[in-house]
Amino acid sequence: MPVVDPRFSILSEDFAAAPHRHFARLRDRSPVHYEPAIDAYFLSRYRDVQRVLTDHETFTTETLQVRAEPVMRGPVLAQMTGAEHTAKRKIVVRGFTGPALQDQIRAIHANAAELLAPFLPLGRMDLVNDFGKPFAVRVTLDVLGLDKSDWRQVAAWLDGVGEFVTSVVLTPERRRHCLDCAEQLESYLVPVIEQRRRHPGADLISQLCTAEFDGIAMSTRDVTALVINVLIAAVEPADKTLALLFKHLIDHPRQLAQVRRDPALLPAAIAETLRYTPPVQLIPRQAERDAVFADTVVPAGGTVFCMIGAANRDPDAFAAPDTFDIHRPDLGVARSFTAAAQHLSFGTGLHQCVGAAFARAEIETVAALLLPRLDQVRYSPGFHYRETGLYTRGPAALSLDFSPVREGVAGRG
Ligand code: 2IO
């Protein structure tokens, strides 16, 4: 057995304050770190994480039955297998690529411009709470053809759903609250889904209602779960990725200047942000049978958490992994948003993120809109940077100052 500090815990405040400070020690000294309080194994090496996410026979997504299904109100894509998974995944892919994605980019641009406008003359904006969070919810509501004016209510329900799926520990009280949120979200969605089934439009909910696989249409329960899946997956990581991109660029002024000069570098800056600080830090799997990693056995039935942040900083996968470098040759920018991505921030294997192309378009469109408008962008005086979350992780806030834009000039260009 490797020598480990028995007092060290991933559930400690020390780890929560700065997970990346513990990654190297975990990879070197405790690559299969067991947490007795939650009976789960944490894997931190790139090759182990990659193995877990691609060996679908040994590591299943069955744990989502308890980790997701209760708040998704039905089975999500990631927990499906075989022909059902292939067929439904194709339907969702179609909803987020090609002509559908082109429409979505228009919605992304319009929502971003509208939300940004009031802040431009002020010269100050919290990129997380003033912009990123409302933006992500509103865009997703537009894509689904839901009423944008409900965004605050939907955001509150999604907080509960997100807390449930991303919890590492959950008290009975919080669990009840999360389930209440999910039930209310379901009651809000079901009448809309039934209506779209009768009168389909061009939105994603209508596509899900009318799409067929093996000649069978999806039930309302299936569509509800997929819609809640899309809502949480599109909302939860979006503000984090955007804020982390700006944080890293502000902290690396030379790279910020390069991206400003050459916006063609934006995809590399986004891909490197995803590698360096993945907004989704953990991906759970369940061992179908005993699995051996070096000198440790994960027993059949055991829960495994893939530590994406630690894997993405494994020196066996990336040179100088703790350096943020948009020019790193081992990033493979062109592949970074595809199944061949080198970083593991969209997962890998059969269940790799179906929304990766949408995520790229979203962050790219918004960053390309913000960068030229946020001239002289810097942290607001007295701003204290802090990240939260073990499962999904990002800045609690990102208060930025920039050169105020005179009214009337905003929105041009
Ligand atoms: C809803 C963690 C927000 C997904 C999830 C149980 C399934 C799946 C993910 C991401 C991001 C969420 N898992 N998206 O990790 O759809």
Coordinates of C-alpha atoms and ligand atoms in Angstrom, one line a residue:
M1 CA 0.0 0.0 0.0
P2 CA 1.3 3.5 -0.8
V3 CA 2.2 5.7 2.2
V4 CA -0.5 8.3 2.6
D5 CA -1.3 10.9 5.2
P6 CA -4.3 9.4 7.0
R7 CA -5.5 12.9 7.9
F8 CA -5.7 14.1 4.3
S9 CA -9.3 14.1 2.9
I10 CA -10.8 15.4 -0.3
L11 CA -13.7 16.4 1.9
S12 CA -11.5 18.7 4.0
E13 CA -11.6 22.5 3.9
D14 CA -8.0 22.5 3.0
F15 CA -8.7 20.6 -0.2
A16 CA -11.8 22.7 -1.0
A17 CA -9.8 25.9 -0.7
A18 CA -7.3 24.9 -3.5
P19 CA -7.7 21.4 -4.9
H20 CA -4.9 21.9 -7.5
R21 CA -2.4 22.1 -4.7
H22 CA -3.1 18.5 -3.8
F23 CA -3.2 17.0 -7.3
A24 CA 0.5 16.1 -7.6
R25 CA 0.7 14.4 -4.2
L26 CA -2.5 12.5 -5.0
R27 CA -1.2 11.3 -8.4
D28 CA 2.2 10.4 -6.9
R29 CA 1.3 9.0 -3.6
S30 CA -2.3 8.0 -3.5
P31 CA -3.6 7.6 -7.1
V32 CA -6.6 5.6 -5.9
H33 CA -7.6 7.6 -2.9
Y34 CA -10.3 6.1 -0.7
E35 CA -12.7 8.3 1.2
P36 CA -14.3 6.2 3.9
A37 CA -17.0 8.7 4.9
I38 CA -18.6 8.4 1.4
D39 CA -17.2 5.0 0.5
A40 CA -15.8 6.2 -2.8
Y41 CA -12.4 6.0 -4.7
F42 CA -10.8 9.1 -6.3
L43 CA -8.6 8.5 -9.3
S44 CA -6.2 11.3 -10.2
R45 CA -3.8 9.9 -12.9
Y46 CA -4.6 10.7 -16.6
R47 CA -4.2 7.1 -17.8
D48 CA -6.4 5.7 -15.0
V49 CA -9.2 8.3 -15.6
Q50 CA -9.0 7.6 -19.3
R51 CA -9.2 3.9 -18.7
V52 CA -12.3 4.2 -16.4
L53 CA -14.1 6.4 -19.0
T54 CA -13.4 4.2 -21.9
D55 CA -13.7 0.7 -20.4
H56 CA -17.5 0.7 -20.4
E57 CA -17.8 -3.0 -19.5
T58 CA -15.9 -2.6 -16.2
F59 CA -17.0 0.9 -15.3
T60 CA -20.7 1.7 -15.7
T61 CA -22.9 4.8 -15.3
E62 CA -25.3 2.9 -13.1
T63 CA -24.6 5.2 -10.1
L64 CA -26.6 7.9 -11.9
Q65 CA -29.7 6.0 -10.9
V66 CA -29.2 7.4 -7.4
R67 CA -27.0 10.4 -8.3
A68 CA -29.2 11.9 -11.0
E69 CA -32.4 10.1 -11.8
P70 CA -34.3 11.3 -8.7
V71 CA -34.0 15.0 -9.7
M72 CA -33.9 14.5 -13.5
R73 CA -37.4 12.8 -13.1
G74 CA -36.3 10.0 -15.5
P75 CA -33.2 8.4 -17.0
V76 CA -30.6 10.8 -18.5
L77 CA -28.6 10.1 -21.6
A78 CA -25.4 9.3 -19.7
Q79 CA -27.0 6.4 -17.8
M80 CA -28.4 4.7 -21.0
T81 CA -26.6 1.9 -22.8
G82 CA -26.6 0.0 -26.1
A83 CA -29.1 0.7 -28.9
E84 CA -31.3 3.0 -26.8
H85 CA -28.3 5.2 -25.9
T86 CA -27.0 5.3 -29.5
A87 CA -30.4 6.3 -30.9
K88 CA -31.3 9.0 -28.3
R89 CA -27.7 10.4 -28.4
K90 CA -28.1 10.9 -32.1
I91 CA -31.3 12.8 -31.6
V92 CA -29.6 15.1 -29.0
V93 CA -26.5 15.5 -31.2
R94 CA -28.7 16.6 -34.1
G95 CA -30.3 19.2 -31.7
F96 CA -26.9 20.8 -31.0
T97 CA -25.1 20.7 -34.3
G98 CA -25.5 21.8 -37.9
P99 CA -28.4 24.2 -38.7
A100 CA -29.8 23.9 -35.1
L101 CA -26.4 25.2 -33.8
Q102 CA -26.5 28.2 -36.3
D103 CA -29.9 29.3 -34.8
Q104 CA -28.5 28.8 -31.3
I105 CA -25.5 31.0 -32.0
R106 CA -27.9 33.8 -33.0
A107 CA -29.7 33.3 -29.6
I108 CA -26.3 33.4 -27.8
H109 CA -25.3 36.6 -29.5
A110 CA -28.6 38.4 -28.9
N111 CA -28.8 37.4 -25.2
A112 CA -25.2 38.4 -24.6
A113 CA -25.5 41.8 -26.2
E114 CA -28.8 42.5 -24.3
L115 CA -27.4 41.6 -20.9
L116 CA -24.1 43.4 -21.5
A117 CA -25.5 46.7 -22.6
P118 CA -26.5 48.2 -19.2
F119 CA -23.0 47.5 -17.8
L120 CA -21.0 49.1 -20.5
P121 CA -21.5 52.7 -19.4
L122 CA -20.8 51.7 -15.8
G123 CA -17.3 50.3 -16.5
R124 CA -17.9 47.6 -13.9
M125 CA -19.6 44.1 -14.0
D126 CA -19.5 40.9 -12.1
L127 CA -18.9 38.4 -14.9
V128 CA -20.4 35.6 -12.9
N129 CA -23.5 37.0 -11.1
D130 CA -24.4 40.0 -13.3
F131 CA -23.7 38.3 -16.6
G132 CA -22.7 34.6 -16.8
K133 CA -25.5 33.1 -14.7
P134 CA -28.5 34.9 -16.1
F135 CA -26.9 34.6 -19.6
A136 CA -26.6 30.8 -19.4
V137 CA -30.2 30.3 -18.2
R138 CA -31.7 32.7 -20.7
V139 CA -29.9 31.2 -23.7
T140 CA -30.9 27.7 -22.7
L141 CA -34.5 28.7 -22.3
D142 CA -34.4 30.3 -25.8
V143 CA -32.9 27.1 -27.2
L144 CA -35.6 25.0 -25.6
G145 CA -38.3 27.4 -26.7
L146 CA -39.3 28.2 -23.1
D147 CA -40.4 31.6 -21.8
K148 CA -37.3 33.6 -20.9
S149 CA -39.2 35.8 -18.5
D150 CA -39.3 32.7 -16.2
W151 CA -35.5 32.6 -15.9
R152 CA -35.2 33.5 -12.2
Q153 CA -37.7 30.8 -11.2
V154 CA -36.0 28.2 -13.5
A155 CA -32.6 29.3 -12.2
A156 CA -33.7 28.7 -8.6
W157 CA -35.1 25.2 -9.4
L158 CA -31.9 24.4 -11.3
D159 CA -29.8 25.4 -8.3
G160 CA -31.6 22.6 -6.4
V161 CA -31.2 20.1 -9.2
G162 CA -27.5 21.0 -9.6
E163 CA -26.9 20.7 -5.9
F164 CA -28.2 17.1 -6.0
V165 CA -26.3 15.9 -9.0
T166 CA -23.0 17.6 -7.9
S167 CA -23.2 16.8 -4.2
V168 CA -20.5 14.8 -2.6
V169 CA -22.4 14.7 0.7
L170 CA -26.0 15.8 1.1
T171 CA -28.0 16.2 4.3
P172 CA -31.6 14.8 4.4
E173 CA -32.9 18.5 4.6
R174 CA -30.9 19.5 1.5
R175 CA -32.0 16.4 -0.3
R176 CA -35.6 17.2 0.4
H177 CA -35.1 20.8 -0.9
C178 CA -33.4 19.5 -4.1
L179 CA -36.3 17.0 -4.7
D180 CA -38.8 19.8 -4.2
C181 CA -37.1 21.9 -6.8
A182 CA -37.0 19.0 -9.3
E183 CA -40.7 18.2 -8.8
Q184 CA -41.6 21.8 -9.4
L185 CA -39.5 22.1 -12.4
E186 CA -41.1 18.9 -13.7
S187 CA -44.6 20.3 -13.1
Y188 CA -43.6 23.4 -15.1
L189 CA -42.2 21.4 -18.0
V190 CA -44.7 18.6 -18.5
P191 CA -47.6 20.8 -19.8
V192 CA -45.2 22.5 -22.3
I193 CA -43.9 19.2 -23.5
E194 CA -47.5 17.8 -24.0
Q195 CA -48.4 21.0 -25.9
R196 CA -45.3 20.7 -28.1
R197 CA -46.1 17.1 -28.9
R198 CA -49.5 18.3 -30.3
H199 CA -48.1 21.5 -32.0
P200 CA -44.4 21.1 -32.6
G201 CA -42.3 24.1 -33.4
A202 CA -38.6 24.5 -34.4
D203 CA -37.3 24.4 -30.8
L204 CA -35.4 21.5 -29.2
I205 CA -38.3 20.3 -27.0
S206 CA -40.4 19.8 -30.2
Q207 CA -37.5 18.0 -31.8
L208 CA -37.2 15.7 -28.9
C209 CA -41.0 15.1 -28.9
T210 CA -41.2 14.2 -32.6
A211 CA -37.9 12.4 -33.1
E212 CA -38.2 8.6 -33.4
F213 CA -35.8 5.8 -32.6
D214 CA -36.6 2.3 -33.8
G215 CA -40.0 3.6 -34.8
I216 CA -40.8 4.6 -31.2
A217 CA -41.2 8.2 -30.1
M218 CA -39.9 9.3 -26.7
S219 CA -42.3 9.3 -23.8
T220 CA -43.1 12.5 -21.9
R221 CA -41.0 11.1 -19.0
D222 CA -38.0 10.6 -21.4
V223 CA -38.4 14.1 -22.8
T224 CA -38.7 15.7 -19.4
A225 CA -35.5 14.0 -18.2
L226 CA -33.6 15.0 -21.3
V227 CA -34.9 18.6 -21.0
I228 CA -33.8 18.8 -17.4
N229 CA -30.5 17.2 -18.4
V230 CA -30.0 19.8 -21.1
L231 CA -30.9 22.6 -18.7
I232 CA -28.5 21.6 -16.0
A233 CA -25.6 20.6 -18.3
A234 CA -25.9 23.9 -20.3
V235 CA -26.3 26.1 -17.3
E236 CA -24.1 24.8 -14.5
P237 CA -20.6 24.8 -16.2
A238 CA -21.2 27.9 -18.5
D239 CA -20.7 30.9 -16.2
K240 CA -17.7 29.1 -14.7
T241 CA -15.9 28.5 -18.0
L242 CA -16.5 32.1 -19.1
A243 CA -15.2 33.5 -15.8
L244 CA -12.2 31.2 -15.7
L245 CA -11.3 32.2 -19.2
F246 CA -11.2 35.9 -18.3
K247 CA -9.4 35.2 -15.0
H248 CA -6.6 33.3 -16.7
L249 CA -6.3 36.0 -19.4
I250 CA -6.2 38.8 -16.9
D251 CA -3.6 36.9 -14.9
H252 CA -1.5 36.4 -18.1
P253 CA -1.5 39.8 -19.7
R254 CA 0.8 38.9 -22.6
Q255 CA -1.6 36.1 -23.6
L256 CA -4.6 38.5 -23.2
A257 CA -2.9 41.0 -25.5
Q258 CA -2.2 38.2 -28.1
V259 CA -5.9 37.1 -28.0
R260 CA -7.0 40.7 -28.4
R261 CA -4.7 41.2 -31.4
D262 CA -5.6 37.8 -32.9
P263 CA -9.1 36.6 -32.1
A264 CA -8.3 33.3 -34.0
L265 CA -6.5 32.4 -30.8
L266 CA -9.8 32.3 -28.8
P267 CA -10.4 28.6 -29.3
A268 CA -7.0 27.8 -28.0
A269 CA -7.6 30.1 -24.9
I270 CA -10.9 28.3 -24.3
A271 CA -9.4 24.8 -24.7
E272 CA -6.5 25.7 -22.4
T273 CA -9.0 27.1 -19.8
L274 CA -10.9 23.8 -20.0
R275 CA -7.7 21.8 -19.5
Y276 CA -6.3 23.9 -16.8
T277 CA -9.4 24.5 -14.7
P278 CA -12.2 22.1 -15.9
P279 CA -15.6 23.4 -14.6
V280 CA -16.7 19.8 -14.1
Q281 CA -14.0 18.4 -11.8
L282 CA -15.5 15.0 -11.0
I283 CA -17.1 12.3 -13.1
P284 CA -18.6 9.3 -11.3
R285 CA -18.6 5.7 -12.4
Q286 CA -19.4 2.3 -10.7
A287 CA -17.2 -0.7 -10.9
E288 CA -19.1 -3.7 -12.4
R289 CA -16.4 -6.1 -11.2
D290 CA -13.2 -5.9 -9.2
A291 CA -10.7 -3.5 -10.9
V292 CA -7.0 -3.2 -10.1
F293 CA -5.0 0.0 -10.3
A294 CA -1.3 -0.6 -9.6
D295 CA -1.5 -1.9 -6.0
T296 CA -5.1 -1.0 -5.2
V297 CA -8.3 -3.0 -5.8
V298 CA -11.6 -1.1 -6.4
P299 CA -14.2 -3.8 -5.4
A300 CA -17.2 -4.7 -7.6
G301 CA -20.0 -2.2 -6.9
G302 CA -17.6 0.5 -5.7
T303 CA -18.1 4.1 -6.6
V304 CA -15.2 5.7 -8.5
F305 CA -14.7 9.5 -9.0
C306 CA -12.5 10.5 -11.9
M307 CA -10.6 13.6 -10.9
I308 CA -10.6 15.5 -14.2
G309 CA -8.7 18.5 -12.9
A310 CA -5.9 16.2 -11.6
A311 CA -5.8 14.1 -14.8
N312 CA -5.5 17.3 -16.9
R313 CA -2.4 18.3 -15.0
D314 CA -0.7 15.0 -15.1
P315 CA 2.9 15.5 -16.4
D316 CA 2.5 12.1 -18.2
A317 CA -0.1 13.8 -20.5
F318 CA 0.9 17.5 -20.7
A319 CA 4.3 19.2 -20.5
A320 CA 4.6 21.8 -17.7
P321 CA 1.0 21.0 -16.8
D322 CA 0.6 23.7 -14.1
T323 CA 1.3 26.4 -16.6
F324 CA -1.5 28.2 -18.4
D325 CA -0.3 28.4 -22.0
I326 CA -2.7 28.9 -24.9
H327 CA 0.2 28.0 -27.2
R328 CA 1.0 24.7 -25.8
P329 CA 1.7 22.2 -28.6
D330 CA 0.3 19.3 -26.7
L331 CA -3.2 20.8 -26.4
G332 CA -4.4 19.8 -29.9
V333 CA -6.8 22.8 -30.2
A334 CA -8.5 21.5 -33.4
R335 CA -9.4 18.3 -31.6
S336 CA -10.2 20.0 -28.2
F337 CA -14.0 20.1 -28.7
T338 CA -14.2 16.6 -30.4
A339 CA -14.1 13.0 -29.4
A340 CA -10.3 13.1 -30.0
A341 CA -9.7 15.8 -27.3
Q342 CA -6.5 15.4 -25.4
H343 CA -7.9 17.1 -22.2
L344 CA -10.6 15.2 -20.4
S345 CA -12.9 18.1 -19.5
F346 CA -15.7 16.8 -21.7
G347 CA -15.1 13.3 -20.4
T348 CA -14.2 10.7 -23.1
G349 CA -15.6 7.5 -24.4
L350 CA -19.2 6.7 -25.3
H351 CA -20.7 9.3 -22.9
Q352 CA -18.4 12.2 -23.8
C353 CA -20.3 15.5 -23.6
V354 CA -22.9 15.8 -26.4
G355 CA -22.9 19.6 -25.9
A356 CA -19.2 20.2 -26.6
A357 CA -19.8 22.0 -30.0
F358 CA -22.5 24.1 -28.4
A359 CA -20.3 24.9 -25.4
R360 CA -17.5 26.0 -27.7
A361 CA -19.8 28.2 -29.8
E362 CA -21.3 29.7 -26.7
I363 CA -18.0 30.7 -25.0
E364 CA -16.4 31.7 -28.3
T365 CA -19.3 33.9 -29.3
V366 CA -19.5 35.6 -25.9
A367 CA -15.8 36.1 -25.5
A368 CA -15.5 37.6 -29.0
L369 CA -18.3 40.0 -28.0
L370 CA -16.9 40.9 -24.6
L371 CA -13.2 41.2 -25.3
P372 CA -13.3 44.3 -27.6
R373 CA -15.9 46.0 -25.4
L374 CA -14.0 45.4 -22.1
D375 CA -11.1 47.7 -22.7
Q376 CA -8.4 47.8 -20.0
V377 CA -10.2 44.9 -18.2
R378 CA -8.9 44.3 -14.7
Y379 CA -10.1 43.1 -11.3
S380 CA -12.2 45.7 -9.4
P381 CA -10.3 47.4 -6.6
G382 CA -10.6 45.3 -3.4
F383 CA -12.1 42.3 -5.2
H384 CA -11.2 39.0 -3.5
Y385 CA -11.0 36.0 -5.8
R386 CA -12.6 32.8 -4.5
E387 CA -13.6 29.5 -6.1
T388 CA -16.3 27.2 -4.8
G389 CA -17.3 23.6 -5.5
L390 CA -15.8 20.1 -5.5
Y391 CA -17.8 18.6 -8.3
T392 CA -18.4 21.6 -10.5
R393 CA -16.0 24.4 -9.6
G394 CA -15.7 28.0 -10.5
P395 CA -15.3 31.6 -9.3
A396 CA -18.0 32.7 -6.8
A397 CA -17.8 36.1 -8.4
L398 CA -15.5 38.0 -10.9
S399 CA -15.9 41.7 -10.4
L400 CA -14.2 43.4 -13.3
D401 CA -13.5 47.1 -14.1
F402 CA -13.0 48.3 -17.6
S403 CA -13.1 51.6 -19.6
P404 CA -16.7 52.8 -19.5
V405 CA -18.3 52.9 -23.0
R406 CA -20.3 56.0 -23.8
E407 CA -24.0 55.3 -24.3
G408 CA -24.9 55.0 -28.0
V409 CA -21.5 53.5 -28.8
A410 CA -22.4 50.2 -27.1
G411 CA -23.4 47.4 -29.3
R412 CA -21.6 48.6 -32.4
G413 CA -18.8 46.6 -34.1
Ligands
2IO1 C1 -26.8 15.6 -15.4 C2 -22.4 17.9 -13.9 C3 -23.9 19.6 -14.7 C4 -24.3 15.9 -18.0 C5 -25.6 14.8 -15.3 C6 -25.9 13.7 -14.2 C7 -25.1 14.1 -16.6 C8 -23.9 14.7 -17.3 C9 -22.0 15.9 -16.4 C10 -22.3 17.1 -17.1 C11 -22.4 18.4 -16.3 C12 -23.2 18.3 -15.0 N1 -22.8 14.9 -16.4 N2 -23.5 17.0 -17.9 O1 -20.9 15.8 -15.8 O2 -25.2 15.9 -18.7

